[in-house]
mmCIF file with all atom_site columns, C-alpha atoms in Angstrom:
data_model
loop_
_atom_site.group_PDB
_atom_site.id
_atom_site.type_symbol
_atom_site.label_atom_id
_atom_site.label_alt_id
_atom_site.label_comp_id
_atom_site.label_asym_id
_atom_site.label_entity_id
_atom_site.label_seq_id
_atom_site.pdbx_PDB_ins_code
_atom_site.Cartn_x
_atom_site.Cartn_y
_atom_site.Cartn_z
_atom_site.occupancy
_atom_site.B_iso_or_equiv
_atom_site.pdbx_formal_charge
_atom_site.auth_seq_id
_atom_site.auth_comp_id
_atom_site.auth_asym_id
_atom_site.auth_atom_id
_atom_site.pdbx_PDB_model_num
ATOM 1   C CA . UNK U 1 1   ? 7.495   -13.012 6.329   1.00 0.00 ? 1   UNK U CA 1
ATOM 2   C CA . UNK U 1 2   ? 3.744   -13.433 6.349   1.00 0.00 ? 2   UNK U CA 1
ATOM 3   C CA . UNK U 1 3   ? 2.653   -14.358 2.842   1.00 0.00 ? 3   UNK U CA 1
ATOM 4   C CA . UNK U 1 4   ? -0.893  -12.946 1.788   1.00 0.00 ? 4   UNK U CA 1
ATOM 5   C CA . UNK U 1 5   ? -2.573  -15.208 -1.083  1.00 0.00 ? 5   UNK U CA 1
ATOM 6   C CA . UNK U 1 6   ? -5.444  -13.694 -2.762  1.00 0.00 ? 6   UNK U CA 1
ATOM 7   C CA . UNK U 1 7   ? -8.155  -15.466 -4.869  1.00 0.00 ? 7   UNK U CA 1
ATOM 8   C CA . UNK U 1 8   ? -9.138  -15.300 -7.548  1.00 0.00 ? 8   UNK U CA 1
ATOM 9   C CA . UNK U 1 9   ? -6.457  -13.244 -9.457  1.00 0.00 ? 9   UNK U CA 1
ATOM 10  C CA . UNK U 1 10  ? -9.233  -12.001 -11.719 1.00 0.00 ? 10  UNK U CA 1
ATOM 11  C CA . UNK U 1 11  ? -12.822 -12.059 -11.497 1.00 0.00 ? 11  UNK U CA 1
ATOM 12  C CA . UNK U 1 12  ? -15.459 -11.217 -14.233 1.00 0.00 ? 12  UNK U CA 1
ATOM 13  C CA . UNK U 1 13  ? -18.513 -9.695  -12.969 1.00 0.00 ? 13  UNK U CA 1
ATOM 14  C CA . UNK U 1 14  ? -21.664 -7.803  -14.072 1.00 0.00 ? 14  UNK U CA 1
ATOM 15  C CA . UNK U 1 15  ? -23.119 -4.732  -12.316 1.00 0.00 ? 15  UNK U CA 1
ATOM 16  C CA . UNK U 1 16  ? -25.569 -5.681  -9.592  1.00 0.00 ? 16  UNK U CA 1
ATOM 17  C CA . UNK U 1 17  ? -23.990 -8.900  -8.604  1.00 0.00 ? 17  UNK U CA 1
ATOM 18  C CA . UNK U 1 18  ? -22.727 -9.793  -5.315  1.00 0.00 ? 18  UNK U CA 1
ATOM 19  C CA . UNK U 1 19  ? -18.838 -10.349 -5.284  1.00 0.00 ? 19  UNK U CA 1
ATOM 20  C CA . UNK U 1 20  ? -16.731 -12.283 -2.920  1.00 0.00 ? 20  UNK U CA 1
ATOM 21  C CA . UNK U 1 21  ? -12.848 -11.868 -2.733  1.00 0.00 ? 21  UNK U CA 1
ATOM 22  C CA . UNK U 1 22  ? -10.761 -14.035 -0.661  1.00 0.00 ? 22  UNK U CA 1
ATOM 23  C CA . UNK U 1 23  ? -7.405  -13.489 1.253   1.00 0.00 ? 23  UNK U CA 1
ATOM 24  C CA . UNK U 1 24  ? -5.352  -15.954 3.059   1.00 0.00 ? 24  UNK U CA 1
ATOM 25  C CA . UNK U 1 25  ? -2.457  -15.426 5.460   1.00 0.00 ? 25  UNK U CA 1
ATOM 26  C CA . UNK U 1 26  ? 0.369   -17.950 5.732   1.00 0.00 ? 26  UNK U CA 1
ATOM 27  C CA . UNK U 1 27  ? -0.021  -17.428 9.700   1.00 0.00 ? 27  UNK U CA 1
ATOM 28  C CA . UNK U 1 28  ? -2.397  -15.848 11.790  1.00 0.00 ? 28  UNK U CA 1
ATOM 29  C CA . UNK U 1 29  ? -2.699  -11.947 11.621  1.00 0.00 ? 29  UNK U CA 1
ATOM 30  C CA . UNK U 1 30  ? -5.596  -11.901 14.080  1.00 0.00 ? 30  UNK U CA 1
ATOM 31  C CA . UNK U 1 31  ? -7.673  -8.932  12.671  1.00 0.00 ? 31  UNK U CA 1
ATOM 32  C CA . UNK U 1 32  ? -4.827  -6.894  11.609  1.00 0.00 ? 32  UNK U CA 1
ATOM 33  C CA . UNK U 1 33  ? -5.914  -6.802  8.080   1.00 0.00 ? 33  UNK U CA 1
ATOM 34  C CA . UNK U 1 34  ? -6.833  -4.014  5.689   1.00 0.00 ? 34  UNK U CA 1
ATOM 35  C CA . UNK U 1 35  ? -8.400  -4.223  2.265   1.00 0.00 ? 35  UNK U CA 1
ATOM 36  C CA . UNK U 1 36  ? -7.489  -1.580  -0.477  1.00 0.00 ? 36  UNK U CA 1
ATOM 37  C CA . UNK U 1 37  ? -8.872  -0.515  -3.810  1.00 0.00 ? 37  UNK U CA 1
ATOM 38  C CA . UNK U 1 38  ? -6.722  0.773   -6.649  1.00 0.00 ? 38  UNK U CA 1
ATOM 39  C CA . UNK U 1 39  ? -7.751  2.330   -9.930  1.00 0.00 ? 39  UNK U CA 1
ATOM 40  C CA . UNK U 1 40  ? -5.623  2.748   -12.803 1.00 0.00 ? 40  UNK U CA 1
ATOM 41  C CA . UNK U 1 41  ? -3.245  5.576   -12.440 1.00 0.00 ? 41  UNK U CA 1
ATOM 42  C CA . UNK U 1 42  ? -4.413  6.437   -8.724  1.00 0.00 ? 42  UNK U CA 1
ATOM 43  C CA . UNK U 1 43  ? -2.851  5.419   -5.374  1.00 0.00 ? 43  UNK U CA 1
ATOM 44  C CA . UNK U 1 44  ? -4.563  2.812   -3.355  1.00 0.00 ? 44  UNK U CA 1
ATOM 45  C CA . UNK U 1 45  ? -7.612  3.770   -1.291  1.00 0.00 ? 45  UNK U CA 1
ATOM 46  C CA . UNK U 1 46  ? -8.348  2.270   2.207   1.00 0.00 ? 46  UNK U CA 1
ATOM 47  C CA . UNK U 1 47  ? -11.651 0.401   2.160   1.00 0.00 ? 47  UNK U CA 1
ATOM 48  C CA . UNK U 1 48  ? -11.553 -1.743  5.386   1.00 0.00 ? 48  UNK U CA 1
ATOM 49  C CA . UNK U 1 49  ? -9.374  -1.924  8.327   1.00 0.00 ? 49  UNK U CA 1
ATOM 50  C CA . UNK U 1 50  ? -9.432  -4.328  11.443  1.00 0.00 ? 50  UNK U CA 1
ATOM 51  C CA . UNK U 1 51  ? -10.830 -6.883  9.073   1.00 0.00 ? 51  UNK U CA 1
ATOM 52  C CA . UNK U 1 52  ? -14.184 -5.613  9.152   1.00 0.00 ? 52  UNK U CA 1
ATOM 53  C CA . UNK U 1 53  ? -14.365 -2.013  9.892   1.00 0.00 ? 53  UNK U CA 1
ATOM 54  C CA . UNK U 1 54  ? -15.338 0.320   7.023   1.00 0.00 ? 54  UNK U CA 1
ATOM 55  C CA . UNK U 1 55  ? -13.245 3.359   6.461   1.00 0.00 ? 55  UNK U CA 1
ATOM 56  C CA . UNK U 1 56  ? -14.808 6.748   6.569   1.00 0.00 ? 56  UNK U CA 1
ATOM 57  C CA . UNK U 1 57  ? -16.696 7.360   3.365   1.00 0.00 ? 57  UNK U CA 1
ATOM 58  C CA . UNK U 1 58  ? -16.816 3.917   2.068   1.00 0.00 ? 58  UNK U CA 1
ATOM 59  C CA . UNK U 1 59  ? -20.277 2.760   0.981   1.00 0.00 ? 59  UNK U CA 1
ATOM 60  C CA . UNK U 1 60  ? -22.094 0.262   2.862   1.00 0.00 ? 60  UNK U CA 1
ATOM 61  C CA . UNK U 1 61  ? -21.891 -2.278  -0.042  1.00 0.00 ? 61  UNK U CA 1
ATOM 62  C CA . UNK U 1 62  ? -18.424 -3.181  1.038   1.00 0.00 ? 62  UNK U CA 1
ATOM 63  C CA . UNK U 1 63  ? -17.980 -5.338  3.911   1.00 0.00 ? 63  UNK U CA 1
ATOM 64  C CA . UNK U 1 64  ? -15.152 -7.355  5.338   1.00 0.00 ? 64  UNK U CA 1
ATOM 65  C CA . UNK U 1 65  ? -14.869 -10.542 7.553   1.00 0.00 ? 65  UNK U CA 1
ATOM 66  C CA . UNK U 1 66  ? -12.648 -12.913 9.082   1.00 0.00 ? 66  UNK U CA 1
ATOM 67  C CA . UNK U 1 67  ? -9.878  -13.380 11.457  1.00 0.00 ? 67  UNK U CA 1
ATOM 68  C CA . UNK U 1 68  ? -6.743  -15.459 11.921  1.00 0.00 ? 68  UNK U CA 1
ATOM 69  C CA . UNK U 1 69  ? -5.850  -16.643 8.478   1.00 0.00 ? 69  UNK U CA 1
ATOM 70  C CA . UNK U 1 70  ? -8.955  -16.404 6.417   1.00 0.00 ? 70  UNK U CA 1
ATOM 71  C CA . UNK U 1 71  ? -10.419 -13.102 5.410   1.00 0.00 ? 71  UNK U CA 1
ATOM 72  C CA . UNK U 1 72  ? -13.335 -11.995 2.713   1.00 0.00 ? 72  UNK U CA 1
ATOM 73  C CA . UNK U 1 73  ? -14.328 -8.755  1.285   1.00 0.00 ? 73  UNK U CA 1
ATOM 74  C CA . UNK U 1 74  ? -17.745 -8.774  -0.118  1.00 0.00 ? 74  UNK U CA 1
ATOM 75  C CA . UNK U 1 75  ? -19.246 -5.997  -2.522  1.00 0.00 ? 75  UNK U CA 1
ATOM 76  C CA . UNK U 1 76  ? -23.137 -6.144  -2.528  1.00 0.00 ? 76  UNK U CA 1
ATOM 77  C CA . UNK U 1 77  ? -24.670 -5.011  -5.777  1.00 0.00 ? 77  UNK U CA 1
ATOM 78  C CA . UNK U 1 78  ? -21.554 -4.251  -7.751  1.00 0.00 ? 78  UNK U CA 1
ATOM 79  C CA . UNK U 1 79  ? -21.463 -0.744  -9.322  1.00 0.00 ? 79  UNK U CA 1
ATOM 80  C CA . UNK U 1 80  ? -19.477 0.064   -12.377 1.00 0.00 ? 80  UNK U CA 1
ATOM 81  C CA . UNK U 1 81  ? -17.245 2.305   -10.412 1.00 0.00 ? 81  UNK U CA 1
ATOM 82  C CA . UNK U 1 82  ? -16.134 -0.669  -8.209  1.00 0.00 ? 82  UNK U CA 1
ATOM 83  C CA . UNK U 1 83  ? -14.236 -2.192  -11.125 1.00 0.00 ? 83  UNK U CA 1
ATOM 84  C CA . UNK U 1 84  ? -10.533 -2.003  -9.938  1.00 0.00 ? 84  UNK U CA 1
ATOM 85  C CA . UNK U 1 85  ? -7.794  -4.044  -8.323  1.00 0.00 ? 85  UNK U CA 1
ATOM 86  C CA . UNK U 1 86  ? -8.458  -5.069  -4.736  1.00 0.00 ? 86  UNK U CA 1
ATOM 87  C CA . UNK U 1 87  ? -5.499  -5.826  -2.201  1.00 0.00 ? 87  UNK U CA 1
ATOM 88  C CA . UNK U 1 88  ? -5.456  -7.271  1.126   1.00 0.00 ? 88  UNK U CA 1
ATOM 89  C CA . UNK U 1 89  ? -2.568  -6.195  3.464   1.00 0.00 ? 89  UNK U CA 1
ATOM 90  C CA . UNK U 1 90  ? -1.491  -7.511  6.968   1.00 0.00 ? 90  UNK U CA 1
ATOM 91  C CA . UNK U 1 91  ? -0.214  -5.226  9.543   1.00 0.00 ? 91  UNK U CA 1
ATOM 92  C CA . UNK U 1 92  ? 0.126   -7.698  12.376  1.00 0.00 ? 92  UNK U CA 1
ATOM 93  C CA . UNK U 1 93  ? 3.961   -8.039  11.918  1.00 0.00 ? 93  UNK U CA 1
ATOM 94  C CA . UNK U 1 94  ? 6.935   -6.382  10.179  1.00 0.00 ? 94  UNK U CA 1
ATOM 95  C CA . UNK U 1 95  ? 7.343   -6.556  7.102   1.00 0.00 ? 95  UNK U CA 1
ATOM 96  C CA . UNK U 1 96  ? 3.862   -5.700  6.363   1.00 0.00 ? 96  UNK U CA 1
ATOM 97  C CA . UNK U 1 97  ? 2.846   -7.634  3.311   1.00 0.00 ? 97  UNK U CA 1
ATOM 98  C CA . UNK U 1 98  ? 0.142   -7.165  0.691   1.00 0.00 ? 98  UNK U CA 1
ATOM 99  C CA . UNK U 1 99  ? -1.545  -9.854  -1.296  1.00 0.00 ? 99  UNK U CA 1
ATOM 100 C CA . UNK U 1 100 ? -1.137  -9.973  -5.021  1.00 0.00 ? 100 UNK U CA 1
ATOM 101 C CA . UNK U 1 101 ? -4.404  -8.612  -5.669  1.00 0.00 ? 101 UNK U CA 1
ATOM 102 C CA . UNK U 1 102 ? -7.695  -9.549  -7.449  1.00 0.00 ? 102 UNK U CA 1
ATOM 103 C CA . UNK U 1 103 ? -8.658  -7.608  -10.462 1.00 0.00 ? 103 UNK U CA 1
ATOM 104 C CA . UNK U 1 104 ? -12.671 -7.005  -11.049 1.00 0.00 ? 104 UNK U CA 1
ATOM 105 C CA . UNK U 1 105 ? -13.464 -6.761  -14.877 1.00 0.00 ? 105 UNK U CA 1
ATOM 106 C CA . UNK U 1 106 ? -16.532 -6.452  -16.740 1.00 0.00 ? 106 UNK U CA 1
ATOM 107 C CA . UNK U 1 107 ? -17.926 -9.869  -17.777 1.00 0.00 ? 107 UNK U CA 1
ATOM 108 C CA . UNK N 2 1   ? -5.000  20.339  3.815   1.00 0.00 ? 1   UNK N CA 1
ATOM 109 C CA . UNK N 2 2   ? -3.608  16.889  4.804   1.00 0.00 ? 2   UNK N CA 1
ATOM 110 C CA . UNK N 2 3   ? -1.200  15.677  2.204   1.00 0.00 ? 3   UNK N CA 1
ATOM 111 C CA . UNK N 2 4   ? 2.079   13.955  1.326   1.00 0.00 ? 4   UNK N CA 1
ATOM 112 C CA . UNK N 2 5   ? 3.776   15.645  -1.669  1.00 0.00 ? 5   UNK N CA 1
ATOM 113 C CA . UNK N 2 6   ? 6.418   13.538  -3.452  1.00 0.00 ? 6   UNK N CA 1
ATOM 114 C CA . UNK N 2 7   ? 9.417   14.655  -5.512  1.00 0.00 ? 7   UNK N CA 1
ATOM 115 C CA . UNK N 2 8   ? 9.398   14.296  -9.445  1.00 0.00 ? 8   UNK N CA 1
ATOM 116 C CA . UNK N 2 9   ? 9.995   11.512  -11.666 1.00 0.00 ? 9   UNK N CA 1
ATOM 117 C CA . UNK N 2 10  ? 13.594  10.153  -11.933 1.00 0.00 ? 10  UNK N CA 1
ATOM 118 C CA . UNK N 2 11  ? 15.585  8.234   -14.644 1.00 0.00 ? 11  UNK N CA 1
ATOM 119 C CA . UNK N 2 12  ? 18.578  6.479   -13.618 1.00 0.00 ? 12  UNK N CA 1
ATOM 120 C CA . UNK N 2 13  ? 21.220  4.120   -14.992 1.00 0.00 ? 13  UNK N CA 1
ATOM 121 C CA . UNK N 2 14  ? 21.778  0.748   -13.596 1.00 0.00 ? 14  UNK N CA 1
ATOM 122 C CA . UNK N 2 15  ? 24.039  0.744   -10.517 1.00 0.00 ? 15  UNK N CA 1
ATOM 123 C CA . UNK N 2 16  ? 23.108  4.361   -9.697  1.00 0.00 ? 16  UNK N CA 1
ATOM 124 C CA . UNK N 2 17  ? 21.269  5.501   -6.604  1.00 0.00 ? 17  UNK N CA 1
ATOM 125 C CA . UNK N 2 18  ? 17.942  7.601   -6.308  1.00 0.00 ? 18  UNK N CA 1
ATOM 126 C CA . UNK N 2 19  ? 16.694  9.432   -3.435  1.00 0.00 ? 19  UNK N CA 1
ATOM 127 C CA . UNK N 2 20  ? 12.883  10.363  -3.368  1.00 0.00 ? 20  UNK N CA 1
ATOM 128 C CA . UNK N 2 21  ? 11.408  12.959  -0.962  1.00 0.00 ? 21  UNK N CA 1
ATOM 129 C CA . UNK N 2 22  ? 8.122   13.180  0.506   1.00 0.00 ? 22  UNK N CA 1
ATOM 130 C CA . UNK N 2 23  ? 6.871   16.154  2.490   1.00 0.00 ? 23  UNK N CA 1
ATOM 131 C CA . UNK N 2 24  ? 4.041   16.077  4.807   1.00 0.00 ? 24  UNK N CA 1
ATOM 132 C CA . UNK N 2 25  ? 1.543   18.753  5.670   1.00 0.00 ? 25  UNK N CA 1
ATOM 133 C CA . UNK N 2 26  ? -1.926  19.344  7.601   1.00 0.00 ? 26  UNK N CA 1
ATOM 134 C CA . UNK N 2 27  ? -0.865  17.235  10.355  1.00 0.00 ? 27  UNK N CA 1
ATOM 135 C CA . UNK N 2 28  ? 1.595   16.732  13.167  1.00 0.00 ? 28  UNK N CA 1
ATOM 136 C CA . UNK N 2 29  ? 4.609   15.104  11.161  1.00 0.00 ? 29  UNK N CA 1
ATOM 137 C CA . UNK N 2 30  ? 6.158   13.558  14.248  1.00 0.00 ? 30  UNK N CA 1
ATOM 138 C CA . UNK N 2 31  ? 2.892   11.671  15.297  1.00 0.00 ? 31  UNK N CA 1
ATOM 139 C CA . UNK N 2 32  ? 2.487   9.015   12.603  1.00 0.00 ? 32  UNK N CA 1
ATOM 140 C CA . UNK N 2 33  ? 4.914   6.505   11.204  1.00 0.00 ? 33  UNK N CA 1
ATOM 141 C CA . UNK N 2 34  ? 5.642   6.731   7.303   1.00 0.00 ? 34  UNK N CA 1
ATOM 142 C CA . UNK N 2 35  ? 5.728   3.801   5.118   1.00 0.00 ? 35  UNK N CA 1
ATOM 143 C CA . UNK N 2 36  ? 7.274   3.461   1.619   1.00 0.00 ? 36  UNK N CA 1
ATOM 144 C CA . UNK N 2 37  ? 5.439   0.963   -0.973  1.00 0.00 ? 37  UNK N CA 1
ATOM 145 C CA . UNK N 2 38  ? 6.514   0.461   -4.391  1.00 0.00 ? 38  UNK N CA 1
ATOM 146 C CA . UNK N 2 39  ? 4.591   -0.830  -7.469  1.00 0.00 ? 39  UNK N CA 1
ATOM 147 C CA . UNK N 2 40  ? 6.433   -2.047  -10.632 1.00 0.00 ? 40  UNK N CA 1
ATOM 148 C CA . UNK N 2 41  ? 4.442   -1.577  -13.892 1.00 0.00 ? 41  UNK N CA 1
ATOM 149 C CA . UNK N 2 42  ? 1.509   -3.820  -13.924 1.00 0.00 ? 42  UNK N CA 1
ATOM 150 C CA . UNK N 2 43  ? 2.372   -5.268  -10.817 1.00 0.00 ? 43  UNK N CA 1
ATOM 151 C CA . UNK N 2 44  ? 1.053   -5.470  -7.232  1.00 0.00 ? 44  UNK N CA 1
ATOM 152 C CA . UNK N 2 45  ? 2.022   -3.299  -4.105  1.00 0.00 ? 45  UNK N CA 1
ATOM 153 C CA . UNK N 2 46  ? 5.403   -4.082  -2.385  1.00 0.00 ? 46  UNK N CA 1
ATOM 154 C CA . UNK N 2 47  ? 6.052   -2.779  1.163   1.00 0.00 ? 47  UNK N CA 1
ATOM 155 C CA . UNK N 2 48  ? 9.515   -1.736  1.439   1.00 0.00 ? 48  UNK N CA 1
ATOM 156 C CA . UNK N 2 49  ? 9.742   -0.230  4.948   1.00 0.00 ? 49  UNK N CA 1
ATOM 157 C CA . UNK N 2 50  ? 8.924   2.329   7.683   1.00 0.00 ? 50  UNK N CA 1
ATOM 158 C CA . UNK N 2 51  ? 10.165  5.032   9.440   1.00 0.00 ? 51  UNK N CA 1
ATOM 159 C CA . UNK N 2 52  ? 9.194   7.059   12.735  1.00 0.00 ? 52  UNK N CA 1
ATOM 160 C CA . UNK N 2 53  ? 9.673   10.694  11.833  1.00 0.00 ? 53  UNK N CA 1
ATOM 161 C CA . UNK N 2 54  ? 10.433  11.352  15.418  1.00 0.00 ? 54  UNK N CA 1
ATOM 162 C CA . UNK N 2 55  ? 13.815  9.967   16.104  1.00 0.00 ? 55  UNK N CA 1
ATOM 163 C CA . UNK N 2 56  ? 14.263  8.208   12.767  1.00 0.00 ? 56  UNK N CA 1
ATOM 164 C CA . UNK N 2 57  ? 14.144  4.718   13.712  1.00 0.00 ? 57  UNK N CA 1
ATOM 165 C CA . UNK N 2 58  ? 13.433  2.328   10.696  1.00 0.00 ? 58  UNK N CA 1
ATOM 166 C CA . UNK N 2 59  ? 12.391  -1.130  9.869   1.00 0.00 ? 59  UNK N CA 1
ATOM 167 C CA . UNK N 2 60  ? 13.037  -2.538  6.305   1.00 0.00 ? 60  UNK N CA 1
ATOM 168 C CA . UNK N 2 61  ? 11.728  -5.453  4.392   1.00 0.00 ? 61  UNK N CA 1
ATOM 169 C CA . UNK N 2 62  ? 14.339  -8.099  4.238   1.00 0.00 ? 62  UNK N CA 1
ATOM 170 C CA . UNK N 2 63  ? 14.263  -7.743  0.408   1.00 0.00 ? 63  UNK N CA 1
ATOM 171 C CA . UNK N 2 64  ? 15.585  -4.278  0.544   1.00 0.00 ? 64  UNK N CA 1
ATOM 172 C CA . UNK N 2 65  ? 17.966  -4.482  3.659   1.00 0.00 ? 65  UNK N CA 1
ATOM 173 C CA . UNK N 2 66  ? 21.280  -3.133  2.654   1.00 0.00 ? 66  UNK N CA 1
ATOM 174 C CA . UNK N 2 67  ? 20.218  -1.147  -0.371  1.00 0.00 ? 67  UNK N CA 1
ATOM 175 C CA . UNK N 2 68  ? 17.344  1.200   1.081   1.00 0.00 ? 68  UNK N CA 1
ATOM 176 C CA . UNK N 2 69  ? 17.946  4.020   3.577   1.00 0.00 ? 69  UNK N CA 1
ATOM 177 C CA . UNK N 2 70  ? 15.033  5.862   5.050   1.00 0.00 ? 70  UNK N CA 1
ATOM 178 C CA . UNK N 2 71  ? 15.771  9.143   6.910   1.00 0.00 ? 71  UNK N CA 1
ATOM 179 C CA . UNK N 2 72  ? 13.504  12.020  8.403   1.00 0.00 ? 72  UNK N CA 1
ATOM 180 C CA . UNK N 2 73  ? 14.058  15.742  8.538   1.00 0.00 ? 73  UNK N CA 1
ATOM 181 C CA . UNK N 2 74  ? 11.637  17.099  11.252  1.00 0.00 ? 74  UNK N CA 1
ATOM 182 C CA . UNK N 2 75  ? 12.370  20.797  10.316  1.00 0.00 ? 75  UNK N CA 1
ATOM 183 C CA . UNK N 2 76  ? 10.870  20.365  6.906   1.00 0.00 ? 76  UNK N CA 1
ATOM 184 C CA . UNK N 2 77  ? 8.537   17.500  7.741   1.00 0.00 ? 77  UNK N CA 1
ATOM 185 C CA . UNK N 2 78  ? 9.993   15.577  5.127   1.00 0.00 ? 78  UNK N CA 1
ATOM 186 C CA . UNK N 2 79  ? 11.028  11.892  4.864   1.00 0.00 ? 79  UNK N CA 1
ATOM 187 C CA . UNK N 2 80  ? 13.299  10.584  2.119   1.00 0.00 ? 80  UNK N CA 1
ATOM 188 C CA . UNK N 2 81  ? 13.832  6.990   0.584   1.00 0.00 ? 81  UNK N CA 1
ATOM 189 C CA . UNK N 2 82  ? 17.272  6.182   -0.871  1.00 0.00 ? 82  UNK N CA 1
ATOM 190 C CA . UNK N 2 83  ? 17.645  3.087   -2.967  1.00 0.00 ? 83  UNK N CA 1
ATOM 191 C CA . UNK N 2 84  ? 21.198  2.100   -4.248  1.00 0.00 ? 84  UNK N CA 1
ATOM 192 C CA . UNK N 2 85  ? 22.675  -0.227  -6.681  1.00 0.00 ? 85  UNK N CA 1
ATOM 193 C CA . UNK N 2 86  ? 19.711  0.226   -9.002  1.00 0.00 ? 86  UNK N CA 1
ATOM 194 C CA . UNK N 2 87  ? 18.663  -2.429  -11.538 1.00 0.00 ? 87  UNK N CA 1
ATOM 195 C CA . UNK N 2 88  ? 15.938  -2.600  -14.158 1.00 0.00 ? 88  UNK N CA 1
ATOM 196 C CA . UNK N 2 89  ? 13.692  -4.505  -11.707 1.00 0.00 ? 89  UNK N CA 1
ATOM 197 C CA . UNK N 2 90  ? 13.606  -1.480  -9.521  1.00 0.00 ? 90  UNK N CA 1
ATOM 198 C CA . UNK N 2 91  ? 11.705  0.516   -12.162 1.00 0.00 ? 91  UNK N CA 1
ATOM 199 C CA . UNK N 2 92  ? 8.512   1.275   -10.411 1.00 0.00 ? 92  UNK N CA 1
ATOM 200 C CA . UNK N 2 93  ? 6.212   3.926   -8.716  1.00 0.00 ? 93  UNK N CA 1
ATOM 201 C CA . UNK N 2 94  ? 7.429   4.620   -5.221  1.00 0.00 ? 94  UNK N CA 1
ATOM 202 C CA . UNK N 2 95  ? 4.691   5.611   -2.829  1.00 0.00 ? 95  UNK N CA 1
ATOM 203 C CA . UNK N 2 96  ? 5.394   7.318   0.527   1.00 0.00 ? 96  UNK N CA 1
ATOM 204 C CA . UNK N 2 97  ? 2.207   6.625   2.799   1.00 0.00 ? 97  UNK N CA 1
ATOM 205 C CA . UNK N 2 98  ? 0.705   6.943   6.234   1.00 0.00 ? 98  UNK N CA 1
ATOM 206 C CA . UNK N 2 99  ? -0.814  3.580   6.215   1.00 0.00 ? 99  UNK N CA 1
ATOM 207 C CA . UNK N 2 100 ? -4.121  3.123   8.361   1.00 0.00 ? 100 UNK N CA 1
ATOM 208 C CA . UNK N 2 101 ? -2.629  -0.131  10.220  1.00 0.00 ? 101 UNK N CA 1
ATOM 209 C CA . UNK N 2 102 ? -5.586  -0.318  12.484  1.00 0.00 ? 102 UNK N CA 1
ATOM 210 C CA . UNK N 2 103 ? -6.862  3.429   12.287  1.00 0.00 ? 103 UNK N CA 1
ATOM 211 C CA . UNK N 2 104 ? -8.992  5.413   9.745   1.00 0.00 ? 104 UNK N CA 1
ATOM 212 C CA . UNK N 2 105 ? -6.223  7.614   8.992   1.00 0.00 ? 105 UNK N CA 1
ATOM 213 C CA . UNK N 2 106 ? -4.624  6.569   5.601   1.00 0.00 ? 106 UNK N CA 1
ATOM 214 C CA . UNK N 2 107 ? -2.944  8.798   3.382   1.00 0.00 ? 107 UNK N CA 1
ATOM 215 C CA . UNK N 2 108 ? -0.865  8.221   0.430   1.00 0.00 ? 108 UNK N CA 1
ATOM 216 C CA . UNK N 2 109 ? 1.238   10.560  -1.657  1.00 0.00 ? 109 UNK N CA 1
ATOM 217 C CA . UNK N 2 110 ? 0.788   10.481  -5.543  1.00 0.00 ? 110 UNK N CA 1
ATOM 218 C CA . UNK N 2 111 ? 3.710   8.305   -6.245  1.00 0.00 ? 111 UNK N CA 1
ATOM 219 C CA . UNK N 2 112 ? 7.125   9.004   -7.800  1.00 0.00 ? 112 UNK N CA 1
ATOM 220 C CA . UNK N 2 113 ? 8.054   6.967   -10.992 1.00 0.00 ? 113 UNK N CA 1
ATOM 221 C CA . UNK N 2 114 ? 11.584  5.748   -10.821 1.00 0.00 ? 114 UNK N CA 1
ATOM 222 C CA . UNK N 2 115 ? 12.919  4.593   -14.256 1.00 0.00 ? 115 UNK N CA 1
ATOM 223 C CA . UNK N 2 116 ? 16.213  2.321   -14.323 1.00 0.00 ? 116 UNK N CA 1
ATOM 224 C CA . UNK N 2 117 ? 17.527  2.170   -17.947 1.00 0.00 ? 117 UNK N CA 1
ATOM 225 C CA . UNK N 2 118 ? 20.626  2.251   -19.638 1.00 0.00 ? 118 UNK N CA 1
#
């Protein structure tokens, strides 16, 4: 099973900041990686697939990069509505696995 | 309207089984695999398995192998997830989802809360 490790677990941020979230895979997943955003009481929402392709309707301030085992989600000019938990997920091999999440909270 | 509609909340006793349904609409049911993902209270997302609605082939996460059964009914465009030998740690929201997995088509049900309590 591929283990996905996200860091940090929690990030205190201010609106307008540039935020970088990390995700590491225990073995290569190529670019078969997605990023999800989840707000309280809601199902996850797809942000990025293929490591760097924004999903339809996702603002340009969200960007993804990386390949192999190291991935990054960057949020430029953080908005208050971006406060949420972010998960990476690999779909290179079954079982598909999620990272444990990074929670963005107000500084 | 493209959607996945899940069955309602369940309360079960330890040792019992639960069966959650997920009805697809607005797209061709047999064209896309469906996944089950669960989330315990205050915890992260956990992938349980996948089913091909056309034919019913499945792949389960090792953690759930032997306790989970996923089935499909093409006549009603519905998939089911049954989990047996329930314990308190199985208390969670269970989501069915068409995960993007390399595409732009990602769709989640609203989730079904399963509570396991004596």
